mmCIF file of C-alpha atoms in Angstrom:
data_model
loop_
_atom_site.group_PDB
_atom_site.id
_atom_site.type_symbol
_atom_site.label_atom_id
_atom_site.label_comp_id
_atom_site.label_asym_id
_atom_site.label_seq_id
_atom_site.Cartn_x
_atom_site.Cartn_y
_atom_site.Cartn_z
ATOM 1 C CA MET A 493 0.025 0.020 -0.006
ATOM 2 C CA SER A 494 2.915 2.373 0.726
ATOM 3 C CA GLU A 495 4.149 1.935 -2.889
ATOM 4 C CA PHE A 496 0.626 2.905 -4.185
ATOM 5 C CA ARG A 497 0.571 5.943 -1.811
ATOM 6 C CA GLU A 498 3.922 7.111 -3.175
ATOM 7 C CA LYS A 499 2.618 6.750 -6.770
ATOM 8 C CA VAL A 500 -0.488 8.828 -5.956
ATOM 9 C CA ARG A 501 1.500 11.471 -4.104
ATOM 10 C CA ALA A 502 4.102 11.868 -6.829
ATOM 11 C CA TRP A 503 1.594 12.020 -9.658
ATOM 12 C CA LEU A 504 -0.590 14.573 -7.902
ATOM 13 C CA ALA A 505 2.357 16.823 -7.075
ATOM 14 C CA GLU A 506 3.305 17.001 -10.715
ATOM 15 C CA ASN A 507 -0.066 17.159 -12.445
ATOM 16 C CA VAL A 508 -2.640 19.139 -10.444
ATOM 17 C CA PRO A 509 -3.245 22.353 -12.546
ATOM 18 C CA GLY A 510 -3.559 25.769 -10.944
ATOM 19 C CA ASP A 511 -7.108 26.683 -11.966
ATOM 20 C CA GLU A 512 -10.492 25.100 -12.346
ATOM 21 C CA GLU A 513 -11.519 26.144 -15.818
ATOM 22 C CA LEU A 514 -13.575 23.454 -17.571
ATOM 23 C CA ALA A 515 -10.931 22.755 -20.203
ATOM 24 C CA ASN A 516 -8.277 22.291 -17.497
ATOM 25 C CA ALA A 517 -10.687 20.110 -15.512
ATOM 26 C CA LYS A 518 -11.191 17.828 -18.489
ATOM 27 C CA ARG A 519 -7.477 17.676 -19.260
ATOM 28 C CA PHE A 520 -6.724 16.898 -15.627
ATOM 29 C CA GLN A 521 -9.389 14.163 -15.462
ATOM 30 C CA ALA A 522 -8.034 12.608 -18.725
ATOM 31 C CA ALA A 523 -4.556 12.615 -17.291
ATOM 32 C CA LEU A 524 -5.810 11.047 -14.080
ATOM 33 C CA TYR A 525 -7.473 8.315 -16.187
ATOM 34 C CA ASP A 526 -4.318 7.694 -18.205
ATOM 35 C CA ALA A 527 -2.370 7.387 -14.977
ATOM 36 C CA GLY A 528 -4.651 4.671 -13.745
ATOM 37 C CA LEU A 529 -6.032 6.817 -10.914
ATOM 38 C CA ALA A 530 -9.694 7.305 -12.125
ATOM 39 C CA GLY A 531 -12.438 4.843 -11.185
ATOM 40 C CA ILE A 532 -10.091 3.139 -8.725
ATOM 41 C CA THR A 533 -12.796 0.637 -7.505
ATOM 42 C CA TRP A 534 -14.714 0.509 -10.799
ATOM 43 C CA PRO A 535 -14.680 -2.624 -13.067
ATOM 44 C CA LYS A 536 -11.652 -2.909 -15.296
ATOM 45 C CA GLU A 537 -13.799 -3.949 -18.331
ATOM 46 C CA PHE A 538 -15.375 -0.488 -18.321
ATOM 47 C CA GLY A 539 -12.203 1.547 -17.782
ATOM 48 C CA GLY A 540 -11.903 1.324 -14.002
ATOM 49 C CA GLN A 541 -8.939 0.048 -12.076
ATOM 50 C CA GLY A 542 -10.621 -2.904 -10.293
ATOM 51 C CA LEU A 543 -8.798 -2.035 -7.025
ATOM 52 C CA THR A 544 -10.147 -1.956 -3.489
ATOM 53 C CA SER A 545 -11.515 0.626 -1.100
ATOM 54 C CA ALA A 546 -8.130 0.673 0.555
ATOM 55 C CA GLU A 547 -6.541 2.175 -2.613
ATOM 56 C CA GLN A 548 -9.494 4.586 -2.910
ATOM 57 C CA GLN A 549 -8.930 5.715 0.701
ATOM 58 C CA VAL A 550 -5.229 6.334 0.033
ATOM 59 C CA PHE A 551 -6.160 8.386 -3.070
ATOM 60 C CA ASP A 552 -8.718 10.367 -1.056
ATOM 61 C CA GLN A 553 -6.163 11.128 1.676
ATOM 62 C CA GLU A 554 -3.437 12.243 -0.683
ATOM 63 C CA SER A 555 -5.697 14.163 -3.018
ATOM 64 C CA ALA A 556 -7.197 16.067 0.009
ATOM 65 C CA ARG A 557 -3.900 18.003 0.003
ATOM 66 C CA TYR A 558 -5.049 19.702 -3.208
ATOM 67 C CA ASP A 559 -8.120 21.410 -4.587
ATOM 68 C CA LEU A 560 -8.565 19.012 -7.513
ATOM 69 C CA PRO A 561 -10.394 20.528 -10.457
ATOM 70 C CA ASN A 562 -12.892 17.662 -10.643
ATOM 71 C CA SER A 563 -16.021 19.034 -8.908
ATOM 72 C CA VAL A 564 -17.801 19.256 -12.289
ATOM 73 C CA PHE A 565 -17.572 15.417 -12.508
ATOM 74 C CA ARG A 566 -18.963 14.734 -9.035
ATOM 75 C CA ILE A 567 -22.495 13.958 -10.133
ATOM 76 C CA GLY A 568 -21.320 11.602 -12.849
ATOM 77 C CA MET A 569 -18.704 9.876 -10.659
ATOM 78 C CA GLY A 570 -20.726 9.740 -7.462
ATOM 79 C CA MET A 571 -24.265 9.090 -8.724
ATOM 80 C CA CYS A 572 -24.949 8.495 -12.416
ATOM 81 C CA GLY A 573 -21.953 6.234 -13.169
ATOM 82 C CA PRO A 574 -22.499 3.902 -10.172
ATOM 83 C CA THR A 575 -26.206 3.604 -11.046
ATOM 84 C CA ILE A 576 -25.430 2.744 -14.634
ATOM 85 C CA LEU A 577 -23.024 0.093 -13.373
ATOM 86 C CA ASP A 578 -25.812 -1.264 -11.116
ATOM 87 C CA LEU A 579 -28.728 -1.215 -13.612
ATOM 88 C CA GLY A 580 -27.383 -0.523 -17.085
ATOM 89 C CA THR A 581 -27.238 -2.925 -20.071
ATOM 90 C CA PRO A 582 -23.791 -4.049 -21.216
ATOM 91 C CA GLU A 583 -24.177 -1.693 -24.149
ATOM 92 C CA GLN A 584 -24.977 1.271 -21.866
ATOM 93 C CA LYS A 585 -22.017 0.515 -19.632
ATOM 94 C CA ALA A 586 -19.692 0.249 -22.584
ATOM 95 C CA ARG A 587 -20.978 3.443 -24.139
ATOM 96 C CA TYR A 588 -21.146 5.746 -21.076
ATOM 97 C CA ILE A 589 -18.681 4.590 -18.342
ATOM 98 C CA PRO A 590 -15.295 4.965 -20.093
ATOM 99 C CA PRO A 591 -15.870 8.598 -21.332
ATOM 100 C CA LEU A 592 -17.341 9.497 -17.954
ATOM 101 C CA LEU A 593 -14.235 8.299 -16.194
ATOM 102 C CA ARG A 594 -11.936 10.078 -18.709
ATOM 103 C CA GLY A 595 -13.790 13.344 -18.123
ATOM 104 C CA ASP A 596 -14.822 13.487 -21.784
ATOM 105 C CA GLU A 597 -18.508 13.693 -20.823
ATOM 106 C CA ILE A 598 -20.168 15.466 -17.909
ATOM 107 C CA TRP A 599 -23.347 14.192 -16.269
ATOM 108 C CA CYS A 600 -26.249 15.675 -14.288
ATOM 109 C CA GLN A 601 -29.150 14.162 -12.350
ATOM 110 C CA LEU A 602 -32.687 15.264 -13.356
ATOM 111 C CA PHE A 603 -34.975 14.444 -10.386
ATOM 112 C CA SER A 604 -36.320 17.524 -8.542
ATOM 113 C CA GLU A 605 -39.309 19.545 -9.851
ATOM 114 C CA PRO A 606 -41.039 22.710 -8.722
ATOM 115 C CA GLY A 607 -43.998 20.716 -7.357
ATOM 116 C CA ALA A 608 -42.040 17.666 -6.190
ATOM 117 C CA GLY A 609 -38.872 18.429 -4.212
ATOM 118 C CA SER A 610 -38.399 16.083 -1.346
ATOM 119 C CA ASP A 611 -41.424 14.026 -2.487
ATOM 120 C CA VAL A 612 -39.621 12.939 -5.715
ATOM 121 C CA ALA A 613 -42.352 10.378 -6.470
ATOM 122 C CA SER A 614 -44.886 13.191 -7.055
ATOM 123 C CA LEU A 615 -42.957 14.419 -10.148
ATOM 124 C CA GLN A 616 -45.017 15.292 -13.237
ATOM 125 C CA THR A 617 -42.552 15.270 -16.122
ATOM 126 C CA ARG A 618 -44.196 12.852 -18.549
ATOM 127 C CA ALA A 619 -42.680 10.358 -20.953
ATOM 128 C CA VAL A 620 -45.242 8.985 -23.442
ATOM 129 C CA ARG A 621 -44.614 6.020 -25.698
ATOM 130 C CA ASP A 622 -44.890 6.860 -29.429
ATOM 131 C CA GLY A 623 -44.112 3.825 -31.506
ATOM 132 C CA ASP A 624 -40.454 2.869 -30.833
ATOM 133 C CA GLU A 625 -39.709 6.163 -29.080
ATOM 134 C CA TRP A 626 -40.592 8.043 -25.909
ATOM 135 C CA VAL A 627 -41.665 11.691 -26.003
ATOM 136 C CA VAL A 628 -40.780 13.762 -22.910
ATOM 137 C CA ASN A 629 -42.362 17.004 -21.743
ATOM 138 C CA GLY A 630 -41.920 18.753 -18.381
ATOM 139 C CA GLN A 631 -39.571 20.738 -16.139
ATOM 140 C CA LYS A 632 -36.820 19.960 -13.634
ATOM 141 C CA VAL A 633 -35.198 22.365 -11.189
ATOM 142 C CA TRP A 634 -32.117 22.620 -8.852
ATOM 143 C CA THR A 635 -30.157 20.551 -11.377
ATOM 144 C CA THR A 636 -26.478 20.860 -10.536
ATOM 145 C CA VAL A 637 -24.052 21.418 -13.484
ATOM 146 C CA ALA A 638 -26.881 20.947 -16.052
ATOM 147 C CA HIS A 639 -25.444 23.980 -17.907
ATOM 148 C CA LEU A 640 -22.197 22.035 -18.515
ATOM 149 C CA ALA A 641 -23.609 18.525 -18.750
ATOM 150 C CA ASP A 642 -23.425 16.329 -21.860
ATOM 151 C CA PHE A 643 -25.831 13.694 -20.508
ATOM 152 C CA GLY A 644 -28.416 13.416 -17.729
ATOM 153 C CA ALA A 645 -30.245 10.688 -15.838
ATOM 154 C CA LEU A 646 -33.924 11.744 -16.109
ATOM 155 C CA LEU A 647 -36.772 10.392 -13.936
ATOM 156 C CA ALA A 648 -40.117 10.732 -15.674
ATOM 157 C CA ARG A 649 -43.734 9.478 -15.214
ATOM 158 C CA THR A 650 -44.650 6.871 -17.838
ATOM 159 C CA ASP A 651 -47.914 5.620 -16.255
ATOM 160 C CA PRO A 652 -50.205 8.027 -14.368
ATOM 161 C CA ASP A 653 -52.913 5.356 -13.831
ATOM 162 C CA VAL A 654 -50.929 3.499 -11.102
ATOM 163 C CA PRO A 655 -49.777 4.712 -7.661
ATOM 164 C CA LYS A 656 -47.068 7.372 -7.849
ATOM 165 C CA HIS A 657 -44.166 5.121 -6.979
ATOM 166 C CA GLN A 658 -45.111 2.533 -9.637
ATOM 167 C CA GLY A 659 -45.446 4.641 -12.771
ATOM 168 C CA LEU A 660 -41.867 6.017 -13.113
ATOM 169 C CA THR A 661 -39.062 5.193 -15.550
ATOM 170 C CA MET A 662 -35.467 6.423 -15.670
ATOM 171 C CA PHE A 663 -33.948 7.546 -18.937
ATOM 172 C CA LEU A 664 -30.419 8.502 -20.116
ATOM 173 C CA ILE A 665 -30.667 11.660 -22.156
ATOM 174 C CA ASP A 666 -28.546 13.894 -24.380
ATOM 175 C CA MET A 667 -28.412 17.339 -22.718
ATOM 176 C CA HIS A 668 -27.434 18.898 -26.089
ATOM 177 C CA ASP A 669 -30.681 17.890 -27.800
ATOM 178 C CA ALA A 670 -32.512 20.939 -29.179
ATOM 179 C CA ALA A 671 -35.628 19.884 -27.177
ATOM 180 C CA VAL A 672 -33.769 20.490 -23.903
ATOM 181 C CA THR A 673 -33.487 24.034 -22.518
ATOM 182 C CA VAL A 674 -31.248 24.863 -19.527
ATOM 183 C CA ARG A 675 -31.511 28.035 -17.548
ATOM 184 C CA PRO A 676 -28.951 28.743 -14.774
ATOM 185 C CA LEU A 677 -30.228 29.749 -11.253
ATOM 186 C CA LYS A 678 -28.202 31.948 -8.880
ATOM 187 C CA ASP A 679 -27.902 31.007 -5.187
ATOM 188 C CA MET A 680 -27.309 33.370 -2.255
ATOM 189 C CA THR A 681 -23.563 33.419 -2.953
ATOM 190 C CA GLY A 682 -24.168 34.939 -6.400
ATOM 191 C CA ARG A 683 -22.923 31.872 -8.173
ATOM 192 C CA ALA A 684 -25.076 29.707 -10.440
ATOM 193 C CA PRO A 685 -24.119 26.109 -9.720
ATOM 194 C CA PHE A 686 -27.560 24.662 -10.617
ATOM 195 C CA ASN A 687 -30.308 25.208 -13.130
ATOM 196 C CA GLU A 688 -33.898 24.746 -14.230
ATOM 197 C CA VAL A 689 -34.298 22.451 -17.215
ATOM 198 C CA TYR A 690 -37.252 22.255 -19.688
ATOM 199 C CA PHE A 691 -38.137 19.375 -22.050
ATOM 200 C CA GLU A 692 -40.339 20.146 -25.035
ATOM 201 C CA ASN A 693 -41.215 17.040 -27.083
ATOM 202 C CA LEU A 694 -37.896 15.457 -26.393
ATOM 203 C CA ARG A 695 -37.723 12.164 -28.333
ATOM 204 C CA LEU A 696 -35.820 9.248 -26.844
ATOM 205 C CA PRO A 697 -35.083 5.820 -28.336
ATOM 206 C CA ALA A 698 -36.230 2.700 -26.493
ATOM 207 C CA ASP A 699 -32.719 1.901 -25.403
ATOM 208 C CA ALA A 700 -32.577 5.207 -23.480
ATOM 209 C CA VAL A 701 -34.343 3.412 -20.567
ATOM 210 C CA LEU A 702 -32.095 2.687 -17.609
ATOM 211 C CA GLY A 703 -33.334 -0.379 -15.749
ATOM 212 C CA GLN A 704 -36.943 -1.415 -16.540
ATOM 213 C CA VAL A 705 -39.961 0.560 -17.748
ATOM 214 C CA GLY A 706 -42.129 1.305 -14.689
ATOM 215 C CA GLN A 707 -39.231 0.498 -12.311
ATOM 216 C CA GLY A 708 -37.930 4.059 -12.147
ATOM 217 C CA TRP A 709 -38.506 4.255 -8.368
ATOM 218 C CA LEU A 710 -36.071 1.396 -7.893
ATOM 219 C CA ALA A 711 -33.532 3.187 -10.131
ATOM 220 C CA ALA A 712 -34.138 6.402 -8.207
ATOM 221 C CA VAL A 713 -33.584 4.740 -4.837
ATOM 222 C CA THR A 714 -30.420 3.147 -6.171
ATOM 223 C CA MET A 715 -29.117 6.490 -7.347
ATOM 224 C CA LEU A 716 -30.200 8.311 -4.204
ATOM 225 C CA GLY A 717 -28.305 5.736 -2.145
ATOM 226 C CA HIS A 718 -25.156 6.503 -4.143
ATOM 227 C CA GLU A 719 -25.896 10.229 -3.875
ATOM 228 C CA ARG A 720 -26.156 10.212 -0.121
ATOM 229 C CA VAL A 721 -22.905 8.261 0.341
ATOM 230 C CA SER A 722 -21.258 10.630 -2.171
ATOM 231 C CA ILE A 723 -22.438 13.754 -0.448
ATOM 232 C CA GLY A 724 -22.002 12.469 3.109
ATOM 233 C CA GLY A 725 -18.707 10.871 2.268
ATOM 234 C CA PHE A 726 -16.945 13.912 1.046
ATOM 235 C CA VAL A 727 -13.312 14.400 2.073
ATOM 236 C CA ARG A 728 -12.273 17.782 3.494
ATOM 237 C CA LYS A 729 -9.970 19.514 1.049
ATOM 238 C CA ARG A 730 -6.776 21.208 2.004
ATOM 239 C CA HIS A 731 -8.102 24.707 1.302
ATOM 240 C CA ASP A 732 -11.652 24.185 2.666
ATOM 241 C CA PRO A 733 -11.996 27.077 5.121
ATOM 242 C CA LEU A 734 -14.438 25.039 7.236
ATOM 243 C CA ALA A 735 -12.070 22.075 7.672
ATOM 244 C CA HIS A 736 -10.794 21.596 11.268
ATOM 245 C CA ALA A 737 -7.175 22.286 10.322
ATOM 246 C CA ASN A 738 -8.015 25.592 8.593
ATOM 247 C CA LEU A 739 -10.340 26.680 11.354
ATOM 248 C CA ALA A 740 -7.577 26.007 13.850
ATOM 249 C CA GLU A 741 -5.310 28.201 11.722
ATOM 250 C CA THR A 742 -7.985 30.897 11.597
ATOM 251 C CA ALA A 743 -8.153 30.744 15.393
ATOM 252 C CA ARG A 744 -4.391 31.351 15.611
ATOM 253 C CA ARG A 745 -4.579 34.194 13.101
ATOM 254 C CA TYR A 746 -7.313 35.913 15.064
ATOM 255 C CA GLY A 747 -5.633 35.322 18.413
ATOM 256 C CA ARG A 748 -8.432 32.995 19.594
ATOM 257 C CA ASP A 749 -6.446 29.767 19.872
ATOM 258 C CA ALA A 750 -5.857 30.069 23.644
ATOM 259 C CA ASP A 751 -9.563 30.481 24.419
ATOM 260 C CA PRO A 752 -10.709 27.256 26.196
ATOM 261 C CA VAL A 753 -14.138 27.348 24.633
ATOM 262 C CA VAL A 754 -12.726 27.648 21.122
ATOM 263 C CA ARG A 755 -10.236 24.854 21.839
ATOM 264 C CA ALA A 756 -13.048 22.574 23.173
ATOM 265 C CA GLU A 757 -15.186 23.217 20.081
ATOM 266 C CA LEU A 758 -12.271 22.624 17.727
ATOM 267 C CA ALA A 759 -11.639 19.349 19.482
ATOM 268 C CA LYS A 760 -15.308 18.266 19.032
ATOM 269 C CA LEU A 761 -15.129 19.255 15.361
ATOM 270 C CA TYR A 762 -11.995 17.146 14.865
ATOM 271 C CA ALA A 763 -13.679 14.185 16.483
ATOM 272 C CA ALA A 764 -16.751 14.564 14.231
ATOM 273 C CA GLU A 765 -14.630 14.835 11.114
ATOM 274 C CA ARG A 766 -12.726 11.659 12.002
ATOM 275 C CA ALA A 767 -15.883 9.763 12.967
ATOM 276 C CA LEU A 768 -17.594 10.535 9.685
ATOM 277 C CA ALA A 769 -14.378 9.698 7.692
ATOM 278 C CA LEU A 770 -14.129 6.332 9.415
ATOM 279 C CA PHE A 771 -17.813 5.612 8.989
ATOM 280 C CA ASN A 772 -17.513 6.142 5.258
ATOM 281 C CA VAL A 773 -14.467 3.908 5.096
ATOM 282 C CA ARG A 774 -16.587 1.245 6.700
ATOM 283 C CA LEU A 775 -19.416 1.756 4.162
ATOM 284 C CA ARG A 776 -16.959 1.398 1.291
ATOM 285 C CA GLN A 777 -15.442 -1.722 2.735
ATOM 286 C CA GLU A 778 -18.874 -3.303 3.211
ATOM 287 C CA ALA A 779 -19.981 -2.313 -0.213
ATOM 288 C CA GLU A 780 -16.861 -3.919 -1.583
ATOM 289 C CA ALA A 781 -17.724 -7.079 0.274
ATOM 290 C CA GLY A 782 -21.166 -7.142 -1.339
ATOM 291 C CA SER A 783 -23.248 -5.236 1.233
ATOM 292 C CA PRO A 784 -24.548 -1.980 -0.382
ATOM 293 C CA PRO A 785 -24.971 0.916 2.068
ATOM 294 C CA GLY A 786 -28.729 1.133 1.555
ATOM 295 C CA ALA A 787 -30.394 3.266 4.258
ATOM 296 C CA ARG A 788 -27.029 3.778 5.964
ATOM 297 C CA GLY A 789 -26.241 6.205 3.124
ATOM 298 C CA SER A 790 -28.809 8.525 4.781
ATOM 299 C CA VAL A 791 -26.713 8.352 8.005
ATOM 300 C CA ALA A 792 -23.659 9.486 6.080
ATOM 301 C CA LYS A 793 -25.583 12.260 4.339
ATOM 302 C CA LEU A 794 -27.251 13.531 7.582
ATOM 303 C CA ALA A 795 -23.938 13.338 9.442
ATOM 304 C CA GLY A 796 -22.191 15.274 6.645
ATOM 305 C CA ALA A 797 -24.822 18.048 6.788
ATOM 306 C CA GLN A 798 -24.596 18.261 10.569
ATOM 307 C CA LEU A 799 -20.779 18.377 10.359
ATOM 308 C CA GLN A 800 -21.024 21.398 7.999
ATOM 309 C CA GLN A 801 -23.385 23.203 10.414
ATOM 310 C CA GLN A 802 -21.091 22.371 13.343
ATOM 311 C CA ALA A 803 -18.130 23.815 11.417
ATOM 312 C CA VAL A 804 -20.041 27.027 10.663
ATOM 313 C CA ALA A 805 -20.867 27.399 14.394
ATOM 314 C CA VAL A 806 -17.201 27.023 15.274
ATOM 315 C CA ALA A 807 -16.236 29.512 12.499
ATOM 316 C CA GLY A 808 -18.659 32.047 14.013
ATOM 317 C CA LEU A 809 -17.228 31.523 17.480
ATOM 318 C CA ILE A 810 -13.696 32.094 16.173
ATOM 319 C CA ALA A 811 -14.258 34.909 13.709
ATOM 320 C CA GLY A 812 -17.351 36.742 15.032
ATOM 321 C CA PRO A 813 -18.476 39.478 12.692
ATOM 322 C CA ARG A 814 -15.477 38.746 10.436
ATOM 323 C CA ALA A 815 -17.193 35.467 9.440
ATOM 324 C CA THR A 816 -19.704 37.489 7.377
ATOM 325 C CA ALA A 817 -17.821 40.784 6.618
ATOM 326 C CA TRP A 818 -14.172 41.060 5.715
ATOM 327 C CA GLU A 819 -11.645 43.794 4.868
ATOM 328 C CA PRO A 820 -10.943 44.430 1.192
ATOM 329 C CA GLY A 821 -8.175 42.152 0.048
ATOM 330 C CA ASP A 822 -8.770 39.600 2.795
ATOM 331 C CA ALA A 823 -9.052 36.529 0.546
ATOM 332 C CA ALA A 824 -9.252 34.152 3.487
ATOM 333 C CA GLY A 825 -12.055 36.058 5.047
ATOM 334 C CA GLU A 826 -13.990 36.136 1.773
ATOM 335 C CA GLU A 827 -13.566 32.362 1.336
ATOM 336 C CA LEU A 828 -14.795 31.729 4.840
ATOM 337 C CA ALA A 829 -17.894 33.862 4.348
ATOM 338 C CA LEU A 830 -18.640 32.171 1.026
ATOM 339 C CA ALA A 831 -18.271 28.714 2.614
ATOM 340 C CA ILE A 832 -20.708 29.791 5.406
ATOM 341 C CA ASN A 833 -23.282 31.040 2.836
ATOM 342 C CA GLN A 834 -23.113 27.759 0.948
ATOM 343 C CA THR A 835 -23.648 25.611 4.058
ATOM 344 C CA PRO A 836 -27.506 25.721 4.253
ATOM 345 C CA SER A 837 -27.666 23.851 0.970
ATOM 346 C CA SER A 838 -25.954 20.816 2.583
ATOM 347 C CA SER A 839 -29.167 20.171 4.557
ATOM 348 C CA ILE A 840 -31.318 20.286 1.357
ATOM 349 C CA ALA A 841 -29.277 18.865 -1.523
ATOM 350 C CA GLY A 842 -29.755 15.129 -1.968
ATOM 351 C CA GLY A 843 -32.811 15.075 0.309
ATOM 352 C CA THR A 844 -33.510 17.176 3.364
ATOM 353 C CA ASP A 845 -32.358 16.324 6.864
ATOM 354 C CA GLN A 846 -36.010 15.539 7.692
ATOM 355 C CA ILE A 847 -36.181 12.998 4.833
ATOM 356 C CA GLN A 848 -32.934 11.369 6.003
ATOM 357 C CA ARG A 849 -34.261 11.106 9.546
ATOM 358 C CA THR A 850 -37.469 9.501 8.320
ATOM 359 C CA ILE A 851 -35.485 6.898 6.316
ATOM 360 C CA ILE A 852 -33.231 6.183 9.294
ATOM 361 C CA GLY A 853 -36.225 5.833 11.596
ATOM 362 C CA ASP A 854 -38.154 3.483 9.209
ATOM 363 C CA ARG A 855 -35.441 1.385 7.814
ATOM 364 C CA ILE A 856 -32.644 1.258 10.385
ATOM 365 C CA LEU A 857 -34.275 1.833 13.770
ATOM 366 C CA GLY A 858 -37.472 -0.009 12.883
ATOM 367 C CA LEU A 859 -39.770 2.758 14.157
ATOM 368 C CA PRO A 860 -43.418 2.776 13.071
ATOM 369 C CA ARG A 861 -43.822 4.262 9.578
ATOM 370 C CA GLU A 862 -45.488 7.640 9.105
ATOM 371 C CA PRO A 863 -49.097 7.373 7.872
ATOM 372 C CA VAL A 864 -49.224 7.400 4.014
ATOM 373 C CA VAL A 865 -52.607 8.184 2.554
ATOM 374 C CA ASP A 866 -51.660 8.171 -1.164
ATOM 375 C CA ARG A 867 -49.590 4.981 -1.485
ATOM 376 C CA ASP A 868 -52.355 3.014 -3.300
ATOM 377 C CA VAL A 869 -54.025 5.915 -5.121
ATOM 378 C CA PRO A 870 -53.511 6.240 -8.883
ATOM 379 C CA PHE A 871 -51.259 9.231 -9.479
ATOM 380 C CA ARG A 872 -53.793 10.763 -11.891
ATOM 381 C CA GLU A 873 -56.210 11.216 -8.927
ATOM 382 C CA LEU A 874 -53.705 12.919 -6.581
ATOM 383 C CA ARG A 875 -53.800 16.686 -6.014
ATOM 384 C CA VAL A 876 -50.155 17.454 -6.435
ATOM 385 C CA GLY A 877 -48.311 20.088 -8.495
ATOM 386 C CA THR A 878 -50.509 21.392 -11.376
ATOM 387 C CA GLN A 879 -53.116 18.762 -10.506
ATOM 388 C CA ARG A 880 -54.055 20.791 -7.384
ATOM 389 C CA SER A 881 -56.105 23.092 -9.507
ATOM 390 C CA ALA A 882 -57.834 20.299 -11.438
#
């Protein structure tokens, strides 16, 4: 393992570029792929390395020293790619996985809608069979990197006459099709990392279905499981201003490092970071042994969101008003304020904290399920989204 660690360390030191422009990101990912460091645990026959979670952990530890220009690939690597490997046909895996790993193609996930956020199964985007094709009409929202994506995993309703969880199908779509319109949305930081997406008579071939027709909820649960592990299992980067090490440095810079309260909160934050990191190592090892994370992905996602909030609280304790207002030219102060402003999204993206707690209660703790009044009602009869006014 030490030999592999040295290989990762040497390659990263020589090849990480200095900016995160899309072209550089693609060149970096291609170089990573050529060096045998992309898709470390993915199957060899589809471009992966076929190694174990131990090698992945080494890569994560070493790469955390840098701000890798690969965030644009996170949806594809963490969610779409693993779901295609789980449910795709051999042809779909051969077509989509290698270019995804090389960084040639960027992916997005098309789930959320204006009238169906956390209740994904209430979505209204329709896919209607027309001969050998499907015709899609509808709208998605909060779609991360859709403005850069080449392909997307789309969840659409294909049968409104059955209960809402039973009439869904997942499709793999070309985001460059003229029938797809992408409009960026700005968040409170002023950036536009996500989008609203419209489909107007988008025509898809029969082989665009991922999994089985009418089994889209199963595909969605599979992808959401990967998503929660991916979001909750993030590794603190070297320059993340909310990482324990950087907050400890901020405390020294502001002369707060001798304060016993600050020291105690920093210690708690360090323990929480380590606990989440070790929990995710365990999930990876168990997945490698054939036990998918399932509902435990919700534990990782919830713990990751809580860790972000804990770090923001510690940042406020250390920096006070300087956590939200900084002197001109204070790049560190600006980065800290930006990170704080981005934190609320961690409790929403990938399913709210409340959704994660419900899943943990139902499926892990065995608590009584919440009453569900629409489980057996045909979707067409539900008053959701635009159907509320019907």
